[in-house]
PDB file of C-alpha atoms in Angstrom:
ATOM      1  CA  UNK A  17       0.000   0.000   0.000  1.00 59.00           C
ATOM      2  CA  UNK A  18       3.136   2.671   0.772  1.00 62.00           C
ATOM      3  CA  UNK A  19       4.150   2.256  -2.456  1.00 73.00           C
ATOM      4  CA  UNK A  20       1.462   3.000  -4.934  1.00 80.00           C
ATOM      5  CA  UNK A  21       0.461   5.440  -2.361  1.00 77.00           C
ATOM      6  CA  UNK A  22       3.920   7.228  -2.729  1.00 79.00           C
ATOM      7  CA  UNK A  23       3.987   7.019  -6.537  1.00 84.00           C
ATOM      8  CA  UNK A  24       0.033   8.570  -6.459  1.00 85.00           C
ATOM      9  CA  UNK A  25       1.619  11.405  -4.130  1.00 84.00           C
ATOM     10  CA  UNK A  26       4.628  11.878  -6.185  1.00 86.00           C
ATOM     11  CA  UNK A  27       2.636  12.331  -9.664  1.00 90.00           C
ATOM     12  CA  UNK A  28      -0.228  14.601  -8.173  1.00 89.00           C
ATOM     13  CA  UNK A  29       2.485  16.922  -6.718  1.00 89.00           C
ATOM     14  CA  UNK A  30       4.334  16.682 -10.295  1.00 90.00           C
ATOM     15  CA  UNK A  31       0.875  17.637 -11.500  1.00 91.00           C
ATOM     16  CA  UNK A  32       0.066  20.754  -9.477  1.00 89.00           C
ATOM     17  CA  UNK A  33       3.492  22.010  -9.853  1.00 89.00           C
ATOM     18  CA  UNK A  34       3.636  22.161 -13.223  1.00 91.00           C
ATOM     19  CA  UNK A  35      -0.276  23.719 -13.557  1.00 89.00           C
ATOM     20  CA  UNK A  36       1.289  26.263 -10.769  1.00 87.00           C
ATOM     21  CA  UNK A  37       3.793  27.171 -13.105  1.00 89.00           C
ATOM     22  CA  UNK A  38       1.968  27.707 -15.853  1.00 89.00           C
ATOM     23  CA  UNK A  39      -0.381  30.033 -13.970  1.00 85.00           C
ATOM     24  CA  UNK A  40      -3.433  27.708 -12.849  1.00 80.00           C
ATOM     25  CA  UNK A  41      -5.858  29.404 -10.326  1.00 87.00           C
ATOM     26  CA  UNK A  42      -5.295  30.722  -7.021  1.00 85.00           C
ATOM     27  CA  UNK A  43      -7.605  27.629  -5.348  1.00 88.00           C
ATOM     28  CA  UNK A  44      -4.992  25.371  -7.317  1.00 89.00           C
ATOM     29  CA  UNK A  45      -2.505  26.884  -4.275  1.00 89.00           C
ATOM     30  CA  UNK A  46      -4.417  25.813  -1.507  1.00 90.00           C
ATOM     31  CA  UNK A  47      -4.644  22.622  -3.079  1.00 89.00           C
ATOM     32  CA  UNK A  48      -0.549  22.185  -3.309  1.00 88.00           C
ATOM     33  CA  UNK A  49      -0.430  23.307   0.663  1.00 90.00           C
ATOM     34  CA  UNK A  50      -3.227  20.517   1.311  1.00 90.00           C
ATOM     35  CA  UNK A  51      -0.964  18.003  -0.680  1.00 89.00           C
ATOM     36  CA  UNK A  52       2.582  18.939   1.133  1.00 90.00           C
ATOM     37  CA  UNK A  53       0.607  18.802   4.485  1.00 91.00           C
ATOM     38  CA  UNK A  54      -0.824  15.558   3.906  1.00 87.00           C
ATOM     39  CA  UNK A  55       2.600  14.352   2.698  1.00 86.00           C
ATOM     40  CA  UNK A  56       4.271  15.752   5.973  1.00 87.00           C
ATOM     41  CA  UNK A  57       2.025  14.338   8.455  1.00 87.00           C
ATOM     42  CA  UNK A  58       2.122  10.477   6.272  1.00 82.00           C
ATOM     43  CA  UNK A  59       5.628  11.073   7.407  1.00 80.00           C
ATOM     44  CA  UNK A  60       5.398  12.331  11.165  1.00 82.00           C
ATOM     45  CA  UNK A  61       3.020   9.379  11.635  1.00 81.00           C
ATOM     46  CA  UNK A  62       5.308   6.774   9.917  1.00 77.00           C
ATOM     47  CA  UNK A  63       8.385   7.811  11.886  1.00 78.00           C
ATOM     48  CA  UNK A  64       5.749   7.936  15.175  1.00 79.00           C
ATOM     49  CA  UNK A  65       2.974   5.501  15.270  1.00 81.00           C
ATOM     50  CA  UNK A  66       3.045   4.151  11.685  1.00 77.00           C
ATOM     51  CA  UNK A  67       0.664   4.089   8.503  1.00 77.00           C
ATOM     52  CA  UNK A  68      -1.127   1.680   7.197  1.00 76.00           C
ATOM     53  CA  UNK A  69       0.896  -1.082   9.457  1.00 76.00           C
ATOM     54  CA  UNK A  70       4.388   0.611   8.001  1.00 71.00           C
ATOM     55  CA  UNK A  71       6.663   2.101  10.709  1.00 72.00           C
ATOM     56  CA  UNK A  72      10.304   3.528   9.254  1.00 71.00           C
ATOM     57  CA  UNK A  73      13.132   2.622  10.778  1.00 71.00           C
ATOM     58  CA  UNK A  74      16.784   2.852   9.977  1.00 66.00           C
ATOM     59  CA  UNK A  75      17.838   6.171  11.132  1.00 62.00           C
ATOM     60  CA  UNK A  76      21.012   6.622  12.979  1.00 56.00           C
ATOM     61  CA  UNK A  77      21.845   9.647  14.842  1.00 57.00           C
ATOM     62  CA  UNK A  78      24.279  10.669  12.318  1.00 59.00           C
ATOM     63  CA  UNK A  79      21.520  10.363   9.655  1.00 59.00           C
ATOM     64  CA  UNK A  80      19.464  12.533  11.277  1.00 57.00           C
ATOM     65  CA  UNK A  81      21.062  15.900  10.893  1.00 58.00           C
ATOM     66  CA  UNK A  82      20.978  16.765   7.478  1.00 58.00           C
ATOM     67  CA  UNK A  83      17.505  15.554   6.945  1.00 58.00           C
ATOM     68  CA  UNK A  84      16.642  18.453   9.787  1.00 58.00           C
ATOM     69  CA  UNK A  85      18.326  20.885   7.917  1.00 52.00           C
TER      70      UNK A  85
END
């Protein structure tokens, strides 16, 4: 399920850029910050309490800095 899920994410977020860039309505906006959220909390809740029975795992301290930055 995480990965069609991620390759569904990935394409509508290739989508709305591109429309963005070619000028597509200002509702088209609120639609991109509804997509990034929803992409940022699937990841809070897989690094927390896990998603659809997926928990990530794998991250060492040392890891861990640049993705903060």
């Amino acid at each position: 399920m995480i990965g069609p899920s991620f390759l569904v994410q990935a394409a509508a977020s290739f989508a709305i850029a591109v429309l963005l860039l070619l000028g597509g309505p200002f509702s088209l906006r609120a639609v991109g910050a509804g997509l990034s959220a929803g992409a940022l909390t699937a990841f809070v809740l897989s690094r927390t309490v896990g998603i659809f029975g997926f928990t990530e795992i794998g991250w060492s301290q040392r890891r861990r800095q640049p993705s903060v930055s």
